[in-house]
mmCIF file of C-alpha atoms in Angstrom:
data_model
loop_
_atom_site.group_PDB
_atom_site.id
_atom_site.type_symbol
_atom_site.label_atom_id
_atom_site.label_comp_id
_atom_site.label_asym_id
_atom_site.label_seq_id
_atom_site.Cartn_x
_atom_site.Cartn_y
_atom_site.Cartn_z
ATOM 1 C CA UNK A 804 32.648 -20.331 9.365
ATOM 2 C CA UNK A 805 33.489 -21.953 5.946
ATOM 3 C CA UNK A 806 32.624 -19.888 2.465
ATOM 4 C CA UNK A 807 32.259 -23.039 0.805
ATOM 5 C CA UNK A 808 28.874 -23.878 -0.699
ATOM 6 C CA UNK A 809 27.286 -26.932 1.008
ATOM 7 C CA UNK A 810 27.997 -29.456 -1.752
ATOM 8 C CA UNK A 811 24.017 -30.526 -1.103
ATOM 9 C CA UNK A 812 23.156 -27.289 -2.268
ATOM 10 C CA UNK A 813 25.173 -26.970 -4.991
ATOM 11 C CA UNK A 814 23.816 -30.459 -6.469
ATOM 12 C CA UNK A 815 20.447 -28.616 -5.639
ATOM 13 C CA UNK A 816 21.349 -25.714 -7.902
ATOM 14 C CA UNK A 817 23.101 -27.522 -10.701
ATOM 15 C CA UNK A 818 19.737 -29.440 -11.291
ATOM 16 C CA UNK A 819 17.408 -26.965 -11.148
ATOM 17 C CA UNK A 820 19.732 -24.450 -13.442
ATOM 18 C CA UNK A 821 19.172 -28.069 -15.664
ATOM 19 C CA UNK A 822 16.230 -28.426 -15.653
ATOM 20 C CA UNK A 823 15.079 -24.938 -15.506
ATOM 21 C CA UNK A 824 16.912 -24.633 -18.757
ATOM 22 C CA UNK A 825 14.881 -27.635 -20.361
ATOM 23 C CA UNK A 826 11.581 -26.116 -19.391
ATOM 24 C CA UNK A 827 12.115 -22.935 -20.970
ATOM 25 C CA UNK A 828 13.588 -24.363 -24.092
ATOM 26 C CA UNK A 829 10.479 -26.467 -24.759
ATOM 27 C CA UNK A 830 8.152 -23.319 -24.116
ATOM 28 C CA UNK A 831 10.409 -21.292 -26.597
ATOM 29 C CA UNK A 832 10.267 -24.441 -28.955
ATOM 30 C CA UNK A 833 6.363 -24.618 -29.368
ATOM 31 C CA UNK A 834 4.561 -25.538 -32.366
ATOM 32 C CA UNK A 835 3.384 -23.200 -34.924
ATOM 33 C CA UNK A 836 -0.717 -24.329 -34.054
ATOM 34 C CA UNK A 837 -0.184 -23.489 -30.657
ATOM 35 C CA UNK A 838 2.027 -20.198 -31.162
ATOM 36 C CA UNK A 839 -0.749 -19.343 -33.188
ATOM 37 C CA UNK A 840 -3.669 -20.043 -30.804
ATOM 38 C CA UNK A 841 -1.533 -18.077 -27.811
ATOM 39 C CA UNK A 842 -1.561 -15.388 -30.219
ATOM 40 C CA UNK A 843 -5.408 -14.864 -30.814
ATOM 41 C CA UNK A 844 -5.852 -15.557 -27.091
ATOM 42 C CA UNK A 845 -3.927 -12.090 -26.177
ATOM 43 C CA UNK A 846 -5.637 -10.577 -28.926
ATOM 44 C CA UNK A 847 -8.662 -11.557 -27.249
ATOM 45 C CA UNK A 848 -7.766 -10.281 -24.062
ATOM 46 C CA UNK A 849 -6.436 -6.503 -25.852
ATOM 47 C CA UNK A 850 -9.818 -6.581 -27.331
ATOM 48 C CA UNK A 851 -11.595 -6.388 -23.831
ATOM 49 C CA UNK A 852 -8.990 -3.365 -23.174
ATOM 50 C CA UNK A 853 -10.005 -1.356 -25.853
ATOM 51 C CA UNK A 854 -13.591 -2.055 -25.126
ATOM 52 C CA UNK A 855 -12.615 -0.953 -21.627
ATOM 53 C CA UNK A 856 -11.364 2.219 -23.019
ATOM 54 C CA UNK A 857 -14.405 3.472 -25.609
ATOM 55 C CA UNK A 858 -16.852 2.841 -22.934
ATOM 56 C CA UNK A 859 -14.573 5.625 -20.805
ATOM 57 C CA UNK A 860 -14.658 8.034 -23.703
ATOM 58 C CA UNK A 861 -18.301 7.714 -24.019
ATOM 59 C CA UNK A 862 -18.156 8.741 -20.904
ATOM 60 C CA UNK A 863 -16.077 11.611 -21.545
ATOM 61 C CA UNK A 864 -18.186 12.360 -23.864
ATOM 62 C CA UNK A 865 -20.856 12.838 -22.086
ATOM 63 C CA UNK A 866 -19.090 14.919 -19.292
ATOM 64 C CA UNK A 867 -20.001 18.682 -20.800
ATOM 65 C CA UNK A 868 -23.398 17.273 -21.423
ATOM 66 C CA UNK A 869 -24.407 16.315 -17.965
ATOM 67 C CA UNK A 870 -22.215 19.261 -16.672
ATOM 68 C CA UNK A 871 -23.984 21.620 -18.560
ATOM 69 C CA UNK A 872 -27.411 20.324 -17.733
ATOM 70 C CA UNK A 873 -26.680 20.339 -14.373
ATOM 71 C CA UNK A 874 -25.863 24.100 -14.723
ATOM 72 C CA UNK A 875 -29.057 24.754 -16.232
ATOM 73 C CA UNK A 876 -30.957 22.986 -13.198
ATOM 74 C CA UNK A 877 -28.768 25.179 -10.417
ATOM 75 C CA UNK A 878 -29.624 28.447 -12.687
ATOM 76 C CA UNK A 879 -33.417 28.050 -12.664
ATOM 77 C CA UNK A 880 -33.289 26.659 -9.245
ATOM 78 C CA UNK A 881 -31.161 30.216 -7.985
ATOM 79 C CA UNK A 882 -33.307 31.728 -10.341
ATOM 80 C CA UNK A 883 -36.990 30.831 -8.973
ATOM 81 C CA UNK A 884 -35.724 31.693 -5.696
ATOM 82 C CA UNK A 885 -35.744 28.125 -4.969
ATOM 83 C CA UNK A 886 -32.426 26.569 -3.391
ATOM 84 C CA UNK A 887 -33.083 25.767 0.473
ATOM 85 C CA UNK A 888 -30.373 22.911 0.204
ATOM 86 C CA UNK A 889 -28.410 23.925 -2.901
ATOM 87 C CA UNK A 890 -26.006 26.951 -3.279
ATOM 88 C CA UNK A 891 -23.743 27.900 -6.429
ATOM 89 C CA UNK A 892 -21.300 30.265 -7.226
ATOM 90 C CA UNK A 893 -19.849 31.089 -10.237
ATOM 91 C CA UNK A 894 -16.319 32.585 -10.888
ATOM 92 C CA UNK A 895 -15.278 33.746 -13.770
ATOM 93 C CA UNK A 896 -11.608 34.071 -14.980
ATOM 94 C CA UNK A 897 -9.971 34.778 -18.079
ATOM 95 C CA UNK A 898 -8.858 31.940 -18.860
ATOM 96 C CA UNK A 899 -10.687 29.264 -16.575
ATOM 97 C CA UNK A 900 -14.226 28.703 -15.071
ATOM 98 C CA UNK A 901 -14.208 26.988 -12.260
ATOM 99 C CA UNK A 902 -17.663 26.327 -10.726
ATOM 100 C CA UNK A 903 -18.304 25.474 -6.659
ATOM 101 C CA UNK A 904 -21.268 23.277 -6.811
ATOM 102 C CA UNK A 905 -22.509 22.432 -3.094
ATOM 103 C CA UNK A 906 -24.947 19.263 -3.340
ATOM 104 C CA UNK A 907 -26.581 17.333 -0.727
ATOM 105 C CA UNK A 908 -26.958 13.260 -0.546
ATOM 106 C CA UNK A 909 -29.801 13.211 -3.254
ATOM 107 C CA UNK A 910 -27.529 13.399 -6.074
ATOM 108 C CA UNK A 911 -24.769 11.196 -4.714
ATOM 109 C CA UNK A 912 -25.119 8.781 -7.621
ATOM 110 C CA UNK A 913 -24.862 11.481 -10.943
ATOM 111 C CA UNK A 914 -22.153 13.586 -9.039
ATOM 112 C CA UNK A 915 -20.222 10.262 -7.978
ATOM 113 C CA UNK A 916 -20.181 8.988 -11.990
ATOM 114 C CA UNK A 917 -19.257 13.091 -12.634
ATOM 115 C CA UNK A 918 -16.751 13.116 -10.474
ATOM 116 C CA UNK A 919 -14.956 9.865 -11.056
ATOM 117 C CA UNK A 920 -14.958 11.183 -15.041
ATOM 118 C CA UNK A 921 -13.639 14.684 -14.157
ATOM 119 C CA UNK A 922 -10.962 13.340 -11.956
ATOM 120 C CA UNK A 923 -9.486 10.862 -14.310
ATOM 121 C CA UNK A 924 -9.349 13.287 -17.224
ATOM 122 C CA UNK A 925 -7.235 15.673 -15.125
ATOM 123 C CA UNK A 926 -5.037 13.137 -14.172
ATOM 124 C CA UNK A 927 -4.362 11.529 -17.501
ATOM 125 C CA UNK A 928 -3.831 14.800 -19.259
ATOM 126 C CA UNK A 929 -1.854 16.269 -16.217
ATOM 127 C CA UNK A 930 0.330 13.369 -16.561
ATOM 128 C CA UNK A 931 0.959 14.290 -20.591
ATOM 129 C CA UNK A 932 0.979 17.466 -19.694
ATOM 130 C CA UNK B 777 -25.973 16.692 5.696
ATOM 131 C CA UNK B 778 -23.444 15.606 3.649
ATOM 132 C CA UNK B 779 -21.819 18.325 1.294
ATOM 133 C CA UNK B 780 -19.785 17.429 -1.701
ATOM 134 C CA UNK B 781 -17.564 20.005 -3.690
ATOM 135 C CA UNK B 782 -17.092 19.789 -7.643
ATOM 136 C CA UNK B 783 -14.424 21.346 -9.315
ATOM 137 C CA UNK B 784 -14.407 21.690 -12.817
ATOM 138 C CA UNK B 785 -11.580 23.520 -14.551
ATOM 139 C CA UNK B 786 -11.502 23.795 -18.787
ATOM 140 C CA UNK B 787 -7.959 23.397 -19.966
ATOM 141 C CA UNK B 788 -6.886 25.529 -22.755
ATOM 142 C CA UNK B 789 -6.667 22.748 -24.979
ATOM 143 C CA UNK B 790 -9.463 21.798 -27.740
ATOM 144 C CA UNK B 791 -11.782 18.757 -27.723
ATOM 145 C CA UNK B 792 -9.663 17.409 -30.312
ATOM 146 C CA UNK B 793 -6.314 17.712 -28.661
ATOM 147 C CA UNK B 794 -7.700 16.254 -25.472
ATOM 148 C CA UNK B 795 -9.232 13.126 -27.484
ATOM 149 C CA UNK B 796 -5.757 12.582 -28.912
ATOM 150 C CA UNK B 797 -3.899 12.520 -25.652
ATOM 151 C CA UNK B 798 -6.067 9.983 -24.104
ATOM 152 C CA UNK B 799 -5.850 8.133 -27.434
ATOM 153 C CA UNK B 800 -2.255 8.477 -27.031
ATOM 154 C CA UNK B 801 -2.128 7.166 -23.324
ATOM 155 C CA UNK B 802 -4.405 4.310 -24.090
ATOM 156 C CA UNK B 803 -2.408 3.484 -26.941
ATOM 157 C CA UNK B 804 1.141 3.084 -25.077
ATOM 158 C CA UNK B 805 -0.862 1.251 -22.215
ATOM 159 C CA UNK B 806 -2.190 -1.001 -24.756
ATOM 160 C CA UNK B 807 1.075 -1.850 -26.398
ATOM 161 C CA UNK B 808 2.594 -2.146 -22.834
ATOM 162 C CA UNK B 809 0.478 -4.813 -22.208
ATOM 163 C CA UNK B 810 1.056 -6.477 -25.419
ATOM 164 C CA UNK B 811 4.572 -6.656 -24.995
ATOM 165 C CA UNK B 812 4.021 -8.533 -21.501
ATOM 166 C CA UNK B 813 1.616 -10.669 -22.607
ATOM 167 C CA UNK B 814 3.211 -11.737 -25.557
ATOM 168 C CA UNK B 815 6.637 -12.432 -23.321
ATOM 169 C CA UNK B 816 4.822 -14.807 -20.934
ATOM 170 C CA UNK B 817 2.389 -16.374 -22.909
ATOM 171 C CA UNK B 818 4.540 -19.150 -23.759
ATOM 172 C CA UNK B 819 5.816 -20.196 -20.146
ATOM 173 C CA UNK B 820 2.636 -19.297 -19.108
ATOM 174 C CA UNK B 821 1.119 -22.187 -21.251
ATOM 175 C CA UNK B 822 4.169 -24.800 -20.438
ATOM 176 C CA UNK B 823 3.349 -24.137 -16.790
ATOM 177 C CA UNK B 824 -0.563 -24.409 -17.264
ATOM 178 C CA UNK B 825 0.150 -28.200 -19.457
ATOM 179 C CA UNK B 826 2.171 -29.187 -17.040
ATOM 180 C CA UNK B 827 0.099 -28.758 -14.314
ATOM 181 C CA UNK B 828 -3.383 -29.607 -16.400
ATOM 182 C CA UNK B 829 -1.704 -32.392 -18.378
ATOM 183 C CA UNK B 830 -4.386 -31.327 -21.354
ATOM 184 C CA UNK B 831 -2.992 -28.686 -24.110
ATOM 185 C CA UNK B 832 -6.556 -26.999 -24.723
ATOM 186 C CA UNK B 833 -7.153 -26.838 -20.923
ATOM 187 C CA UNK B 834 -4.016 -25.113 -20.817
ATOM 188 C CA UNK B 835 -4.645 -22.720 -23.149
ATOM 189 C CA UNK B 836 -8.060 -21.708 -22.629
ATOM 190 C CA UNK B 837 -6.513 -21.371 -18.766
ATOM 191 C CA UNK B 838 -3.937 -18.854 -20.206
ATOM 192 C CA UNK B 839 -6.326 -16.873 -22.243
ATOM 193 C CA UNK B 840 -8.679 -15.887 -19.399
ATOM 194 C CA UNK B 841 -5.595 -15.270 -16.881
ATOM 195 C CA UNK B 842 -4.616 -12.366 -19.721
ATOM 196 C CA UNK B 843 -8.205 -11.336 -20.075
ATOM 197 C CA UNK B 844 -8.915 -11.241 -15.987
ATOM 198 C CA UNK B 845 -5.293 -9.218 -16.009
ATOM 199 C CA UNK B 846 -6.730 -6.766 -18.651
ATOM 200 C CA UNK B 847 -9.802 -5.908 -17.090
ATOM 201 C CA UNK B 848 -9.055 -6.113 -13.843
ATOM 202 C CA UNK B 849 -5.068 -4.759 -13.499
ATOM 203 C CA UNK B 850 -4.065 -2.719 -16.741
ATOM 204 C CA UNK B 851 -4.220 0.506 -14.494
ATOM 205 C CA UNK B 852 -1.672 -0.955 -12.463
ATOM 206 C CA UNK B 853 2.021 -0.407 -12.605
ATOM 207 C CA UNK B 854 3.843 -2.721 -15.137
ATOM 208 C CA UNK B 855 6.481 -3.796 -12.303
ATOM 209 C CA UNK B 856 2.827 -5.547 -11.111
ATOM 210 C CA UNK B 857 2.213 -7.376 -13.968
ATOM 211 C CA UNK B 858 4.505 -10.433 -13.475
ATOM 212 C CA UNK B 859 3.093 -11.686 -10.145
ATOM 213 C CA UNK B 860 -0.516 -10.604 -10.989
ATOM 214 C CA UNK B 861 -0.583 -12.546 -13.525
ATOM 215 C CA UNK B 862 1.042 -15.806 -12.105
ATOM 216 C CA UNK B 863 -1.579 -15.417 -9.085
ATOM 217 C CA UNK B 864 -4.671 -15.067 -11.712
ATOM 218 C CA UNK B 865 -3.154 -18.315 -13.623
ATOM 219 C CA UNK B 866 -2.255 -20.038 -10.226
ATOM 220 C CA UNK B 867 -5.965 -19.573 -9.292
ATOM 221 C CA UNK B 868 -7.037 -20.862 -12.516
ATOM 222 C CA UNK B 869 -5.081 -23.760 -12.549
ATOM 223 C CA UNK B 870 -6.359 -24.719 -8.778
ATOM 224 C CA UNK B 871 -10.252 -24.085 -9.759
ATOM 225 C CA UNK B 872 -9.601 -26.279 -13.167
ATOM 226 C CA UNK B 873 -7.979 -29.132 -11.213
ATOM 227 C CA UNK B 874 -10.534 -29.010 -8.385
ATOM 228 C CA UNK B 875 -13.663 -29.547 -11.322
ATOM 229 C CA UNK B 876 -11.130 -32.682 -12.511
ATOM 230 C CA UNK B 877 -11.022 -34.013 -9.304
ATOM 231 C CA UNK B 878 -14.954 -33.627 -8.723
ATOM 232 C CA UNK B 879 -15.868 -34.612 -12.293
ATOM 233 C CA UNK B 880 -13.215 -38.183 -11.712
ATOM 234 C CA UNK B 881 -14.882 -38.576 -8.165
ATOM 235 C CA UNK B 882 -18.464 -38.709 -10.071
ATOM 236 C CA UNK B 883 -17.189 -40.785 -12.900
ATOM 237 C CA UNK B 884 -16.048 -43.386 -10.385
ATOM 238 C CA UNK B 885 -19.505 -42.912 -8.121
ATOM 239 C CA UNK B 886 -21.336 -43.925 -11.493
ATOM 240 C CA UNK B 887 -18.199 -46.383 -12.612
ATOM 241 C CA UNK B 888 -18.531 -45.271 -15.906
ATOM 242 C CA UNK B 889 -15.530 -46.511 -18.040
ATOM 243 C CA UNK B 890 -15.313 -43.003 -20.239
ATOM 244 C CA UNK B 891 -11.725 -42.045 -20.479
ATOM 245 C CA UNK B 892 -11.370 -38.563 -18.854
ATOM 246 C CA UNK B 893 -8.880 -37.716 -21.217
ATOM 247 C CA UNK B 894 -5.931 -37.304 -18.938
ATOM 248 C CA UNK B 895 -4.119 -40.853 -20.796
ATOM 249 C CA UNK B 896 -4.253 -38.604 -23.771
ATOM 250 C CA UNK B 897 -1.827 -36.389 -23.004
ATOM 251 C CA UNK B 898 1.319 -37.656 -24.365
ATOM 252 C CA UNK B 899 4.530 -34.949 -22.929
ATOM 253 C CA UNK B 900 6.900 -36.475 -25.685
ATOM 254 C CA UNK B 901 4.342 -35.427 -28.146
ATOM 255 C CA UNK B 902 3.872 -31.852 -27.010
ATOM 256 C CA UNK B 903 7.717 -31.985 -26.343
ATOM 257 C CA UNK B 904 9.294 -29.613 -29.141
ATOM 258 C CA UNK B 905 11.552 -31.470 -31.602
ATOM 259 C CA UNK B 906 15.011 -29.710 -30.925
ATOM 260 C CA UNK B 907 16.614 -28.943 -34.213
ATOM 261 C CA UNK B 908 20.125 -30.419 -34.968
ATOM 262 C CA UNK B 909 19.844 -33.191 -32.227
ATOM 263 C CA UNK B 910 21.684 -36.205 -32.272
ATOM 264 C CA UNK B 911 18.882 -39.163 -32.393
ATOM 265 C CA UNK B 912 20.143 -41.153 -29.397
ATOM 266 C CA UNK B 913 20.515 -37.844 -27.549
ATOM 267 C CA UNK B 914 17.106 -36.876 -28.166
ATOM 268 C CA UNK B 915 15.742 -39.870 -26.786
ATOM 269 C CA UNK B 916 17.685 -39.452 -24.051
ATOM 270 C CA UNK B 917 16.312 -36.131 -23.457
ATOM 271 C CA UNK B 918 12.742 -36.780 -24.642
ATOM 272 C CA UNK B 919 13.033 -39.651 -21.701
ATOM 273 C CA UNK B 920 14.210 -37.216 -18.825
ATOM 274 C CA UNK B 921 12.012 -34.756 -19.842
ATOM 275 C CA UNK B 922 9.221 -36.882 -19.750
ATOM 276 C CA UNK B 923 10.241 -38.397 -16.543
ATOM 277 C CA UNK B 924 10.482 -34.433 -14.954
ATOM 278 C CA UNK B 925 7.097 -33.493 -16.094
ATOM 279 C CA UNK B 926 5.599 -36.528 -14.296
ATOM 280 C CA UNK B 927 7.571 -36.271 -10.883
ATOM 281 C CA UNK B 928 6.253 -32.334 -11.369
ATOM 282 C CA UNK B 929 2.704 -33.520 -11.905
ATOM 283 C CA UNK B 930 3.081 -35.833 -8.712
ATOM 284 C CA UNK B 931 4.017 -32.415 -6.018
ATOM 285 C CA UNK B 932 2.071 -31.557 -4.110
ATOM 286 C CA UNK B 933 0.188 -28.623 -5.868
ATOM 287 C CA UNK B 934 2.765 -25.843 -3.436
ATOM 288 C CA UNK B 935 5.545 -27.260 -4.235
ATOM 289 C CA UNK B 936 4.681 -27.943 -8.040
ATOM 290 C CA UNK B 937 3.566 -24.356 -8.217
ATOM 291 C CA UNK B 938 6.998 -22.891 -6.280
ATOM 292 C CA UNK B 939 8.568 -24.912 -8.509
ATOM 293 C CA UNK B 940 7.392 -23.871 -11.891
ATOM 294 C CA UNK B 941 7.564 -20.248 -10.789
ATOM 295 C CA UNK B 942 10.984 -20.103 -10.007
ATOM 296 C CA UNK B 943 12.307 -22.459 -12.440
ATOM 297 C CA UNK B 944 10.730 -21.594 -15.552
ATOM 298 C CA UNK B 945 9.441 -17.799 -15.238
ATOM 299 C CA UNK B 946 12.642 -17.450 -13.080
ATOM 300 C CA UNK B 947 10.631 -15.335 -10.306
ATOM 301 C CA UNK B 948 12.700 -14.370 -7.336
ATOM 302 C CA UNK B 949 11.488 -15.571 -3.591
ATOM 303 C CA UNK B 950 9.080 -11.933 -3.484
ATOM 304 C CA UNK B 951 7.375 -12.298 -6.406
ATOM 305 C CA UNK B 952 6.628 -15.932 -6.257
ATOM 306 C CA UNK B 953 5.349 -15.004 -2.589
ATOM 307 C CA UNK B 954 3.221 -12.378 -4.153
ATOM 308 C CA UNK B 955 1.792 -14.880 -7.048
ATOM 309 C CA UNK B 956 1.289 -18.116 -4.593
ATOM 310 C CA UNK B 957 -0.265 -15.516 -2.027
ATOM 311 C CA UNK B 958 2.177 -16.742 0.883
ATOM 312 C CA UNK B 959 5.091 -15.782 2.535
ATOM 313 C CA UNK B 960 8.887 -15.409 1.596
ATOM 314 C CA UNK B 961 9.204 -18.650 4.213
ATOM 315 C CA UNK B 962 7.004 -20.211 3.024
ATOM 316 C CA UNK B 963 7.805 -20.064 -0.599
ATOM 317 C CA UNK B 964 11.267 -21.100 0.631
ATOM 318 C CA UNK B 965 10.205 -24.069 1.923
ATOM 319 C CA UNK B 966 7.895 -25.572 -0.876
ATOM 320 C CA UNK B 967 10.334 -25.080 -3.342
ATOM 321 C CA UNK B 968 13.272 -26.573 -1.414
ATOM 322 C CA UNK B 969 11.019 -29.515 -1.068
ATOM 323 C CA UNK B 970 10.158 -29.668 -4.371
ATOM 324 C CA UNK B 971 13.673 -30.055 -5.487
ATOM 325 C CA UNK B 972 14.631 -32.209 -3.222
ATOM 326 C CA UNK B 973 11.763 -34.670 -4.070
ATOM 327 C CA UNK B 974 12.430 -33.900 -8.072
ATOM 328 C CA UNK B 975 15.946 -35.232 -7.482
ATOM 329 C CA UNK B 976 15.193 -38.208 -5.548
ATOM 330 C CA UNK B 977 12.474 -38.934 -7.914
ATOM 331 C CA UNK B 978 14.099 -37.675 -11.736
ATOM 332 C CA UNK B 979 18.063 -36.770 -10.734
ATOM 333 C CA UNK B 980 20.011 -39.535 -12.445
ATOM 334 C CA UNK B 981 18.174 -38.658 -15.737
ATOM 335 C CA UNK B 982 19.870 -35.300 -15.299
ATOM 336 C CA UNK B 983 23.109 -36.080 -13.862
ATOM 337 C CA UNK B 984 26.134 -35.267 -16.112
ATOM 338 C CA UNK B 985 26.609 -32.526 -18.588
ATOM 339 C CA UNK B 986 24.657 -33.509 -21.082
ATOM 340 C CA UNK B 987 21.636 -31.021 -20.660
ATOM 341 C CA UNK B 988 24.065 -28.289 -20.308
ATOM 342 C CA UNK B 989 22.670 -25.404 -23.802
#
């Protein structure tokens, strides 16, 4: 078995190395009008990131809102005597309250926006952390 | 019944501190993405006038490949980036050519004479003046170059997009898999064909040394 590059192939490579070379020169080598243009067409697209982001820390926002209303709705509830398909517990610790919330199907859609929110915030700032 | 457990834990840090951190994390995603963008914007846009022969096309094709990466694949690893992006442009590029090739076939049904625009595009035009250049060599160059973009423009639209993939953005065989949305073979086998048809078609132009930077 010979080591020797098939000659074909080597042509092959030598061109495309060539021309390969070419191509990238001329996209390094654009004009200023269209440097510029790429340029506010990335800003564009950064802009639609940080849109991204302030509509998640709206949501954030909103998190010990709708937390805390939902507390007040389980409280009454337990309080009235009235919680055939809803149970809570609260624990309290010194330093963290961590809340066991039991919920049937009917409030699938707020507790699926909830939990999306409260999972992501853990993770980023676990990840900082 | 289904039962669904919430657990909510308060850090010890403030409101404050926790608005900063996510500020913080958004902001080194954000620059993150800047810095890729802004490194493959401009073969990005050689590869979408190549294969759109019309520089606004091309551009307005490049600006909502970065936007659809954005929304769609910032949360992604960076190491994703490269062939996400190629695959959004790729598709791009195929939907722009397919309304060209529908708007040409109605043009023709109704044999109206209105210039579609594609004899504008002039490659020597958009080709980039090299600085310190001998003038015959320039020609000489402006010719081969001019003769590569058209044999490119002729592939098949595989082989044109193995091509460009490999050759300019200088993916390996994976990636280029991952942006064409093929196999490793298959990849393989476009692009050898491609070069082998480039060669037959463009290769004396670039015979010699005298491309060699």
């Amino acid at each position: 078995m010979t080591n020797e590059t098939d000659p074909s192939q080597r042509d092959d490579e030598e061109f495309t190395q060539r021309v390969g070379q070419q191509l990238r020169n001329s996209a390094d080598e654009l004009d200023a009008a269209t440097l510029s243009r790429l340029n506010r067409a990335r800003q564009v697209a950064l802009e639609t990131m940080d849109h991204s982001v302030a509509d998640t820390k709206r949501g954030f926002q909103w998190l010990p809102v709708g937390t805390t209303a939902l507390l007040a709705v389980i409280a009454i509830a337990w309080w009235q005597g009235r919680v055939p398909e809803q149970t809570g517990e609260m624990i309290i610790a010194d330093e963290t309250i961590e809340i066991e919330l039991l919920f049937d199907e009917g409030d699938l859609a707020m507790y699926a926006e909830l939990e999306f929110f409260a999972w992501l915030f853990e993770d980023e700032l676990e990840n900082i952390g | 019944m289904s039962t669904y457990i919430l657990t909510m834990r308060r850090s010890n840090r403030g409101p404050g501190q926790e608005d900063k951190a996510l500020e913080d994390i958004v902001l080194d995603r954000r620059r993150a993405m800047d810095r890729f963008l802004s490194g493959v914007e401009k073969r990005a846009y050689r590869i979408a006038v190549i294969a759109v022969r019309d520089a606004d096309d091309a551009l307005d094709i490049v600006q909502d490949a970065m936007i659809r990466l954005v929304r769609s694949y910032a949360r992604r690893a960076e190491s994703e980036w490269t062939p996400l992006f190629y695959r959004i442009l790729q598709n791009r590029i195929r939907d722009h050519q397919r309304h060209q090739s529908v708007r040409r076939r109605v043009l023709a049904w109704f044999s109206s004479a209105t210039d579609d625009g594609t004899n504008d595009f002039d490659p020597i035009a958009q080709a980039p003046d090299p600085v310190a250049v001998q003038p015959d060599h320039q020609l000489a160059l402006d010719e081969a170059m001019l003769a590569l973009e058209r044999a490119i423009q002729a592939l098949p639209a595989r082989q044109q997009q193995a091509f460009l993939l490999r050759t300019v953005e200088c993916l390996n065989v994976a990636a280029t898999a991952k942006a064409m949305g093929c196999t490793d073979g298959s990849v393989k086998t476009h692009y050898s064909r491609a070069v082998h048809s480039l060669r037959a078609t463009v290769g004396e132009y670039w015979e010699g040394s005298n491309y060699d930077e």
